[in-house]
Amino acid sequence: MTSTSTQVSTAPAQAQAIQPVRGMNDMVPADAAAWQRLESIARELFTAYAYQEIRVPIVEHTGLFKRSIGEFTDIVQKEMFTFDDPSGDSLTLRPEGTAGIVRAMISNGLLHNQRHRVWLAGPMFRHEKPQRGRFRQFHQLDVEAFGYAGPDIDAELIMLSSRLLKAVGVDRVELNLNSLGTPGSRREYREKLVAHFSAHKSKLDPDSLRRLEGNPLRILDSKNPDLQDIIATAPVLTDYLDEESRAHFSGLCRHLDAVGIKYVLNPRLVRGLDYYSHTVFEWVTTELGSQGAVCSGGRYDGLVTQLGGEPTPAIGWALGQERIVELLRVQGVNAAANAPDIYFVIAGQSAEAEGLRLSEKLRDSVPGIRIETNCGGGSFKSQMKRADKSGAAYALILGDTETERRIVGLKSLRVEQPQVEISWDVLATELRNRLNKA
Ligand code: ATP
Ligand code: MG
């Protein structure tokens, strides 16, 4: 058979694009500077307050979260990514950091007569309804202090959160503060609360009815406008605090007053997790719609024993990184972009032979220099366009003539200045001075 004139395409048909998982986001390169800035400021401050990093698995036994966060919480009842692994064990993607950290402190024998300040950064997973500031994979910065009864450490931990928010440039937030007291004082209050809500049972929504049985304090946290009246008339927890709880709380307030950290006493702040006692707090903003909590925490003196460890007082907080990054965007705080100092334009055959070598030499001798070396060829003109787009301060220009003369052209891309020629021998010194690199 002879070939026909019909052209058969040999290119494979383009497959349909795979969609991302709902509620799970990519951090695109354009956002990297904002994220890295938040994380590097946080890391520096954590170290400055003597916190050490801890990393724990993203997956834990499901029982860990049930036992710590509580069977009657929203997280455990409807938000966990739970699955059986191939050996039939029920595992869960961590919905928060504290449970795994406590498990790790116990597993590694770190709580026997010891004190520890630790921090953790990483992704958390909750099967919530995705919306602004609420995702299914999100990221937290977490700090926890073990072995300190407070209230001094409670105050210091809040001071750290305050300093972090200030350092990154968040200014439209308010600190809400409350005490949940000891489990003993809470028991009495809980009875009063159940009696109050039971008297208005017909007005409760299904969520609140469910909480009435297992977790009545959480009704106070409801965002349902129809419930606000009966919530407003409910008994107030602070009226039921025992002596010890009052002393702890007033101690905390005194420390905060002493360093000028402003707070709002919010007796309705109960927080979603079961394990808190005494201090609870939340930094909130009105700039993110209903997802206003940017950093929340509290004391959890009973959790370590609940998970099988020796009695250890503990307190911690977690900050939602997506919400902070978004809040900074709303406030117009820009992170300096990670632009290179130099875009290295390399045009011509002999120039190409020298370009990479010269770039490496500069990296050896100019500490911290950022160079984007042109790769993949291109005309001089197109490379200059790329140089401009890169955000670099200068273009270094190496053509065949320059290579022959062992010089480069140096052109400022940001200010009007004549292009100059620099010999290879003094290039490192020249750039060190111009870029202010030690
Ligand atoms: P919310 O009341 O907004 O649901 P939460 O009480 O469930 O918050 P925590 O469990 O205390 O939140 O988590 C600490 C921080 O993590 C929150 O203050 C918030 O900034 C962030 N966060 C919590 N859930 C999400 C989520 N689904 N998506 C993005 N950030 C979240
Ligand atoms: Mg929540």
Coordinates of C-alpha atoms and ligand atoms in Angstrom, one line a residue:
M1 CA 0.0 0.0 0.0
T2 CA 1.2 3.5 -0.7
S3 CA 0.9 6.2 1.8
T4 CA -2.0 8.5 1.5
S5 CA -1.8 12.3 1.8
T6 CA -3.8 12.2 5.0
Q7 CA -1.7 13.3 7.9
V8 CA -2.2 11.2 11.0
S9 CA -1.2 13.2 14.1
T10 CA 1.3 11.3 16.2
A11 CA 0.9 13.7 19.2
P12 CA -1.0 12.0 22.1
A13 CA -4.4 13.5 22.8
Q14 CA -4.2 15.9 25.7
A15 CA -5.8 14.3 28.7
Q16 CA -8.4 16.1 30.9
A17 CA -6.7 18.0 33.7
I18 CA -6.9 16.5 37.1
Q19 CA -8.7 18.7 39.6
P20 CA -7.3 19.6 43.1
V21 CA -9.1 18.1 46.1
R22 CA -11.9 20.4 47.3
G23 CA -10.8 22.7 50.1
M24 CA -7.1 22.0 49.6
N25 CA -5.0 24.8 48.2
D26 CA -1.6 25.1 46.4
M27 CA 0.7 27.8 47.6
V28 CA 1.6 29.3 44.3
P29 CA 5.1 30.9 43.9
A30 CA 3.6 34.4 43.9
D31 CA 2.5 33.9 47.5
A32 CA 5.7 32.3 48.7
A33 CA 7.2 35.6 50.0
A34 CA 4.3 36.3 52.3
W35 CA 4.3 32.7 53.7
Q36 CA 8.0 32.6 54.1
R37 CA 8.1 36.0 55.8
L38 CA 5.4 34.9 58.4
E39 CA 7.3 31.6 59.0
S40 CA 10.7 33.1 59.4
I41 CA 9.5 35.8 61.8
A42 CA 7.7 33.2 63.8
R43 CA 10.7 30.9 63.9
E44 CA 13.0 33.7 65.1
L45 CA 10.5 34.7 67.9
F46 CA 9.9 31.1 69.0
T47 CA 13.7 30.7 69.4
A48 CA 13.9 34.1 71.2
Y49 CA 11.3 32.8 73.7
A50 CA 13.3 29.5 74.2
Y51 CA 10.8 27.3 72.3
Q52 CA 12.2 24.3 70.4
E53 CA 10.8 22.8 67.3
I54 CA 9.0 19.5 67.4
R55 CA 7.8 17.5 64.3
V56 CA 5.2 14.8 64.6
P57 CA 3.5 12.6 62.1
I58 CA 0.6 13.9 60.1
V59 CA -1.3 10.6 60.6
E60 CA -2.1 9.2 64.1
H61 CA -4.4 6.5 65.4
T62 CA -8.0 7.8 65.3
G63 CA -8.4 7.0 69.0
L64 CA -5.9 9.7 69.9
F65 CA -8.1 12.4 68.6
K66 CA -11.3 10.9 69.9
R67 CA -9.8 10.7 73.4
S68 CA -8.2 14.1 73.4
I69 CA -10.4 16.5 71.4
G70 CA -13.6 14.8 72.7
E71 CA -16.4 12.6 71.2
F72 CA -18.9 15.5 71.3
T73 CA -16.9 18.1 69.4
D74 CA -17.6 19.1 65.8
I75 CA -14.1 18.0 64.9
V76 CA -14.5 14.4 66.0
Q77 CA -18.2 14.1 65.1
K78 CA -18.0 15.4 61.5
E79 CA -14.7 16.9 60.4
M80 CA -12.1 14.2 60.6
F81 CA -10.4 12.6 57.5
T82 CA -10.4 9.0 58.8
F83 CA -9.5 5.9 56.9
D84 CA -8.4 2.3 57.4
D85 CA -4.8 1.5 56.4
P86 CA -4.0 -1.7 54.6
S87 CA -3.6 -3.6 57.9
G88 CA -7.1 -2.5 59.0
D89 CA -6.0 0.2 61.6
S90 CA -8.1 3.2 61.7
L91 CA -6.0 6.3 61.1
T92 CA -6.8 10.0 60.9
L93 CA -5.1 13.0 59.3
R94 CA -4.4 15.3 62.2
P95 CA -7.1 18.0 62.6
E96 CA -4.9 20.0 65.0
G97 CA -1.5 19.8 66.6
T98 CA -1.9 19.5 70.3
A99 CA -3.0 15.9 70.5
G100 CA -0.1 14.6 68.4
I101 CA 2.4 16.7 70.3
V102 CA 1.2 15.4 73.7
R103 CA 1.3 11.9 72.4
A104 CA 4.9 12.5 71.2
M105 CA 5.9 14.0 74.5
I106 CA 4.6 10.9 76.3
S107 CA 6.0 8.4 73.7
N108 CA 9.4 9.9 74.0
G109 CA 9.4 10.1 77.8
L110 CA 9.8 13.9 77.9
L111 CA 7.3 14.6 80.6
H112 CA 8.9 13.0 83.6
N113 CA 9.7 15.9 86.0
Q114 CA 10.6 18.0 83.0
R115 CA 9.6 21.3 81.5
H116 CA 9.4 21.9 77.8
R117 CA 8.5 24.7 75.5
V118 CA 7.9 23.4 71.9
W119 CA 6.6 24.7 68.6
L120 CA 5.3 23.0 65.5
A121 CA 4.4 24.2 62.0
G122 CA 2.5 22.2 59.4
P123 CA -0.7 21.2 57.7
M124 CA -4.0 20.2 59.5
F125 CA -7.0 18.6 58.0
R126 CA -10.7 19.1 58.7
H127 CA -13.6 18.1 56.5
E128 CA -15.4 21.5 56.8
K129 CA -17.4 23.5 54.3
P130 CA -14.7 25.3 52.3
Q131 CA -15.1 29.1 52.2
R132 CA -13.0 32.2 52.8
G133 CA -10.6 31.5 55.6
R134 CA -11.9 27.9 56.1
F135 CA -10.3 25.1 54.2
R136 CA -9.9 21.3 54.4
Q137 CA -6.1 21.4 54.5
F138 CA -4.8 24.5 56.3
H139 CA -1.6 25.4 58.1
Q140 CA -1.0 26.2 61.7
L141 CA 1.9 27.5 63.8
D142 CA 1.6 25.9 67.2
V143 CA 3.3 26.5 70.5
E144 CA 2.9 24.4 73.7
A145 CA 4.5 24.6 77.1
F146 CA 4.6 21.6 79.4
G147 CA 5.3 21.4 83.1
Y148 CA 4.3 24.9 84.0
A149 CA 1.3 25.6 86.2
G150 CA 1.1 29.3 85.4
P151 CA -0.3 31.9 85.3
D152 CA 3.1 33.4 84.5
I153 CA 3.6 31.1 81.5
D154 CA 0.0 31.7 80.3
A155 CA 0.9 35.4 80.2
E156 CA 4.2 34.9 78.5
L157 CA 2.6 32.6 75.9
I158 CA 0.1 35.3 75.1
M159 CA 2.9 37.9 75.0
L160 CA 4.6 35.8 72.4
S161 CA 1.4 35.6 70.2
S162 CA 1.0 39.4 70.6
R163 CA 4.6 40.1 69.6
L164 CA 4.3 37.7 66.6
L165 CA 1.1 39.4 65.3
K166 CA 2.7 42.8 65.7
A167 CA 6.0 41.7 64.1
V168 CA 4.2 40.5 61.0
G169 CA 2.2 43.6 60.8
V170 CA -1.3 42.5 61.9
D171 CA -3.0 45.4 63.7
R172 CA -6.7 44.9 63.4
V173 CA -7.1 42.2 66.0
E174 CA -8.5 42.0 69.5
L175 CA -7.6 39.6 72.3
N176 CA -10.6 37.8 73.9
L177 CA -9.9 36.2 77.2
N178 CA -11.8 33.9 79.5
S179 CA -11.3 31.4 82.3
L180 CA -13.0 28.0 82.1
G181 CA -11.9 27.3 85.7
T182 CA -11.2 23.9 87.2
P183 CA -13.2 20.9 86.0
G184 CA -14.9 21.0 89.5
S185 CA -16.2 24.5 89.2
R186 CA -17.2 23.8 85.6
R187 CA -19.4 20.9 86.7
E188 CA -21.6 23.1 88.8
Y189 CA -21.9 25.7 86.1
R190 CA -22.7 23.0 83.5
E191 CA -25.7 21.9 85.5
K192 CA -27.0 25.4 85.7
L193 CA -26.5 25.9 82.0
V194 CA -28.3 22.6 81.0
A195 CA -31.2 23.7 83.2
H196 CA -31.3 27.1 81.5
F197 CA -31.2 25.7 77.9
S198 CA -33.6 22.9 78.8
A199 CA -36.1 25.5 79.8
H200 CA -35.9 26.9 76.3
K201 CA -35.6 23.5 74.5
S202 CA -38.3 24.4 71.9
K203 CA -36.1 27.3 70.6
L204 CA -32.9 25.3 70.2
D205 CA -31.7 24.2 66.8
P206 CA -30.6 20.6 66.0
D207 CA -26.9 21.4 66.6
S208 CA -27.6 22.8 70.0
L209 CA -29.9 20.0 71.0
R210 CA -27.2 17.6 70.2
R211 CA -24.7 19.7 72.3
L212 CA -27.1 19.9 75.2
E213 CA -26.4 16.3 75.9
G214 CA -22.7 16.0 75.3
N215 CA -21.2 19.5 75.3
P216 CA -23.6 22.2 76.5
L217 CA -20.9 24.9 76.9
R218 CA -20.5 24.8 73.1
I219 CA -24.1 26.2 72.7
L220 CA -22.6 29.5 73.9
D221 CA -20.4 29.4 70.9
S222 CA -23.3 29.1 68.4
K223 CA -23.4 31.6 65.6
N224 CA -27.2 31.1 65.0
P225 CA -28.8 34.6 65.3
D226 CA -32.1 33.0 66.6
L227 CA -30.3 31.7 69.6
Q228 CA -28.6 34.9 70.7
D229 CA -31.4 35.9 73.1
I230 CA -31.3 32.7 75.1
I231 CA -27.5 32.7 75.0
A232 CA -27.4 36.3 76.3
T233 CA -29.6 35.4 79.3
A234 CA -27.7 32.2 80.1
P235 CA -25.8 32.0 83.4
V236 CA -22.2 33.2 83.2
L237 CA -19.3 30.8 83.9
T238 CA -17.1 33.4 85.6
D239 CA -19.8 33.7 88.4
Y240 CA -19.1 30.0 89.2
L241 CA -15.3 30.0 89.4
D242 CA -13.7 28.7 92.6
E243 CA -11.0 30.5 94.6
E244 CA -8.1 28.7 92.8
S245 CA -9.5 29.6 89.4
R246 CA -10.1 33.2 90.3
A247 CA -6.5 33.6 91.6
H248 CA -5.1 32.0 88.4
F249 CA -7.2 34.3 86.2
S250 CA -6.5 37.5 88.1
G251 CA -2.8 36.6 88.1
L252 CA -2.8 36.3 84.3
C253 CA -4.6 39.6 83.9
R254 CA -2.1 41.4 86.1
H255 CA 0.8 40.1 84.0
L256 CA -0.9 41.3 80.8
D257 CA -1.7 44.7 82.3
A258 CA 1.9 45.1 83.4
V259 CA 3.1 44.8 79.8
G260 CA 0.2 46.8 78.3
I261 CA -1.5 44.0 76.4
K262 CA -5.1 44.9 76.0
Y263 CA -7.8 42.3 76.2
V264 CA -11.6 42.0 76.3
L265 CA -13.1 39.7 79.0
N266 CA -15.5 37.5 77.1
P267 CA -17.4 35.1 79.3
R268 CA -18.9 33.4 76.3
L269 CA -15.6 32.3 74.9
V270 CA -15.6 28.5 75.5
R271 CA -13.5 27.2 72.6
G272 CA -14.4 24.1 70.6
L273 CA -12.3 21.4 72.2
D274 CA -13.1 19.5 75.4
Y275 CA -9.7 19.5 76.9
Y276 CA -9.3 23.1 78.1
S277 CA -9.3 24.4 81.7
H278 CA -8.5 27.8 83.3
T279 CA -7.2 30.2 80.6
V280 CA -8.7 30.3 77.1
F281 CA -8.1 33.1 74.6
E282 CA -8.6 34.0 71.0
W283 CA -7.2 36.8 68.8
V284 CA -10.1 37.8 66.5
T285 CA -10.6 40.2 63.6
T286 CA -13.7 41.6 62.0
E287 CA -11.8 41.8 58.6
L288 CA -12.3 38.2 57.5
G289 CA -16.1 37.8 57.6
S290 CA -17.2 35.1 59.9
Q291 CA -13.8 33.4 60.0
G292 CA -12.6 35.9 62.5
A293 CA -10.4 33.7 64.8
V294 CA -6.7 34.0 63.8
C295 CA -5.0 32.6 66.8
S296 CA -6.5 30.6 69.6
G297 CA -5.4 28.7 72.6
G298 CA -5.8 27.7 76.2
R299 CA -4.6 25.6 79.2
Y300 CA -5.2 21.9 79.2
D301 CA -3.9 20.6 82.6
G302 CA -5.9 17.3 82.3
L303 CA -5.0 16.2 78.8
V304 CA -1.6 14.5 79.5
T305 CA -3.1 12.1 82.1
Q306 CA -6.1 11.6 79.8
L307 CA -3.7 10.3 77.2
G308 CA -1.8 8.1 79.6
G309 CA 1.0 10.4 80.7
E310 CA 2.0 11.6 84.2
P311 CA 0.1 14.6 85.5
T312 CA 1.6 17.6 83.7
P313 CA 0.1 21.1 83.4
A314 CA 0.2 22.4 79.9
I315 CA -0.9 25.3 77.8
G316 CA -0.6 26.2 74.1
W317 CA -2.0 28.1 71.1
A318 CA -2.4 27.7 67.4
L319 CA -2.4 30.3 64.7
G320 CA -4.1 29.9 61.4
Q321 CA -1.5 30.8 58.7
E322 CA -4.0 31.2 55.8
R323 CA -6.1 33.6 57.8
I324 CA -3.0 35.7 58.8
V325 CA -1.7 35.8 55.2
E326 CA -5.2 36.9 54.0
L327 CA -5.5 39.5 56.8
L328 CA -2.1 41.0 55.8
R329 CA -3.3 41.1 52.2
V330 CA -6.5 42.9 53.3
Q331 CA -4.4 45.3 55.4
G332 CA -2.1 46.0 52.4
V333 CA 1.0 44.6 54.1
N334 CA 3.3 43.4 51.3
A335 CA 6.1 41.0 51.8
A336 CA 9.2 42.1 49.9
A337 CA 9.4 39.8 46.9
N338 CA 12.1 37.2 46.7
A339 CA 13.5 38.9 43.6
P340 CA 17.1 38.1 42.5
D341 CA 19.8 40.7 42.8
I342 CA 21.2 39.9 39.4
Y343 CA 19.8 38.6 36.2
F344 CA 22.7 37.1 34.2
V345 CA 22.1 37.7 30.4
I346 CA 24.2 35.2 28.4
A347 CA 24.1 35.6 24.6
G348 CA 26.5 33.9 22.2
Q349 CA 28.4 30.7 22.0
S350 CA 31.5 31.5 23.8
A351 CA 29.5 33.5 26.4
E352 CA 27.4 30.3 27.1
A353 CA 30.6 28.4 27.7
E354 CA 31.6 30.9 30.4
G355 CA 28.3 32.0 31.9
L356 CA 27.5 29.2 34.4
R357 CA 31.0 29.1 35.5
L358 CA 31.0 32.9 36.2
S359 CA 27.7 32.6 38.1
E360 CA 29.1 29.9 40.3
K361 CA 32.2 31.9 41.0
L362 CA 30.1 34.8 42.1
R363 CA 28.0 32.5 44.4
D364 CA 31.3 31.4 45.9
S365 CA 32.6 34.8 46.6
V366 CA 29.6 37.1 47.3
P367 CA 27.8 35.8 50.4
G368 CA 24.0 35.7 50.0
I369 CA 24.0 36.9 46.4
R370 CA 20.8 35.9 44.4
I371 CA 21.5 35.3 40.8
E372 CA 19.0 34.2 38.1
T373 CA 21.2 32.9 35.4
N374 CA 19.5 32.8 32.0
C375 CA 19.1 29.3 30.9
G376 CA 17.6 28.1 27.6
G377 CA 19.2 30.7 25.3
G378 CA 17.2 33.4 23.6
S379 CA 18.1 36.6 21.9
F380 CA 19.7 39.5 23.8
K381 CA 16.4 41.4 23.5
S382 CA 14.2 38.6 24.9
Q383 CA 16.7 38.0 27.7
M384 CA 16.6 41.7 28.7
K385 CA 12.8 41.4 28.9
R386 CA 13.1 38.4 31.2
A387 CA 15.7 40.3 33.3
D388 CA 13.2 43.2 33.8
K389 CA 10.4 40.8 34.6
S390 CA 12.5 39.0 37.2
G391 CA 12.5 42.0 39.5
A392 CA 16.3 41.9 39.7
A393 CA 18.2 45.1 40.6
Y394 CA 20.8 44.6 37.9
A395 CA 21.4 42.8 34.6
L396 CA 24.9 41.3 34.1
I397 CA 25.5 41.1 30.4
L398 CA 27.8 38.6 28.8
G399 CA 28.1 38.4 25.0
D400 CA 30.8 37.0 22.9
T401 CA 32.7 40.3 22.7
E402 CA 32.6 40.6 26.5
T403 CA 33.8 37.1 26.9
E404 CA 36.7 37.7 24.6
R405 CA 37.6 40.9 26.6
R406 CA 37.0 39.1 29.9
I407 CA 34.5 41.7 31.0
V408 CA 30.8 41.9 31.7
G409 CA 28.3 44.7 31.2
L410 CA 26.4 45.8 34.3
K411 CA 23.1 47.6 33.8
S412 CA 20.9 48.9 36.6
L413 CA 17.3 47.8 35.8
R414 CA 15.6 50.0 38.4
V415 CA 17.4 53.4 38.2
E416 CA 18.5 55.4 35.3
Q417 CA 22.3 54.9 35.1
P418 CA 24.7 54.4 32.3
Q419 CA 25.8 50.8 31.7
V420 CA 29.3 50.1 32.8
E421 CA 31.9 47.5 31.9
I422 CA 33.5 45.5 34.7
S423 CA 36.5 43.2 34.4
W424 CA 36.0 39.6 35.6
D425 CA 38.8 40.0 38.1
V426 CA 37.0 42.7 40.2
L427 CA 33.4 41.7 39.5
A428 CA 32.9 40.0 42.9
T429 CA 34.3 43.0 44.8
E430 CA 32.2 45.4 42.7
L431 CA 29.0 43.5 43.3
R432 CA 29.7 43.0 47.0
N433 CA 29.9 46.8 47.3
R434 CA 26.9 47.6 45.1
L435 CA 24.6 45.0 46.7
N436 CA 25.8 45.8 50.2
K437 CA 26.8 42.1 50.8
A438 CA 29.4 41.6 53.5
Ligands
ATP1 P1 -13.2 28.4 64.0 O1 -14.1 28.9 65.1 O2 -13.0 29.5 63.0 O3 -13.8 27.1 63.4 P2 -11.5 26.8 65.6 O4 -11.9 27.2 67.0 O5 -12.1 25.5 65.0 O6 -11.8 28.0 64.6 P3 -8.8 26.0 66.4 O7 -9.1 24.6 66.4 O8 -8.6 26.7 67.6 O9 -9.9 26.8 65.5 O10 -7.6 26.3 65.4 C1 -6.7 27.4 65.6 C2 -6.7 28.3 64.5 O11 -6.6 27.6 63.2 C3 -8.0 29.1 64.3 O12 -7.9 30.3 65.1 C4 -8.0 29.5 62.8 O13 -7.1 30.6 62.6 C5 -7.3 28.3 62.2 N1 -8.3 27.4 61.6 C6 -9.1 26.5 62.2 N2 -9.9 25.8 61.3 C7 -9.5 26.3 60.1 C8 -9.9 25.9 58.7 N3 -10.8 25.0 58.5 N4 -9.3 26.6 57.7 C9 -8.3 27.5 58.0 N5 -7.9 27.9 59.2 C10 -8.5 27.3 60.2
MG2 MG -13.7 25.1 63.8

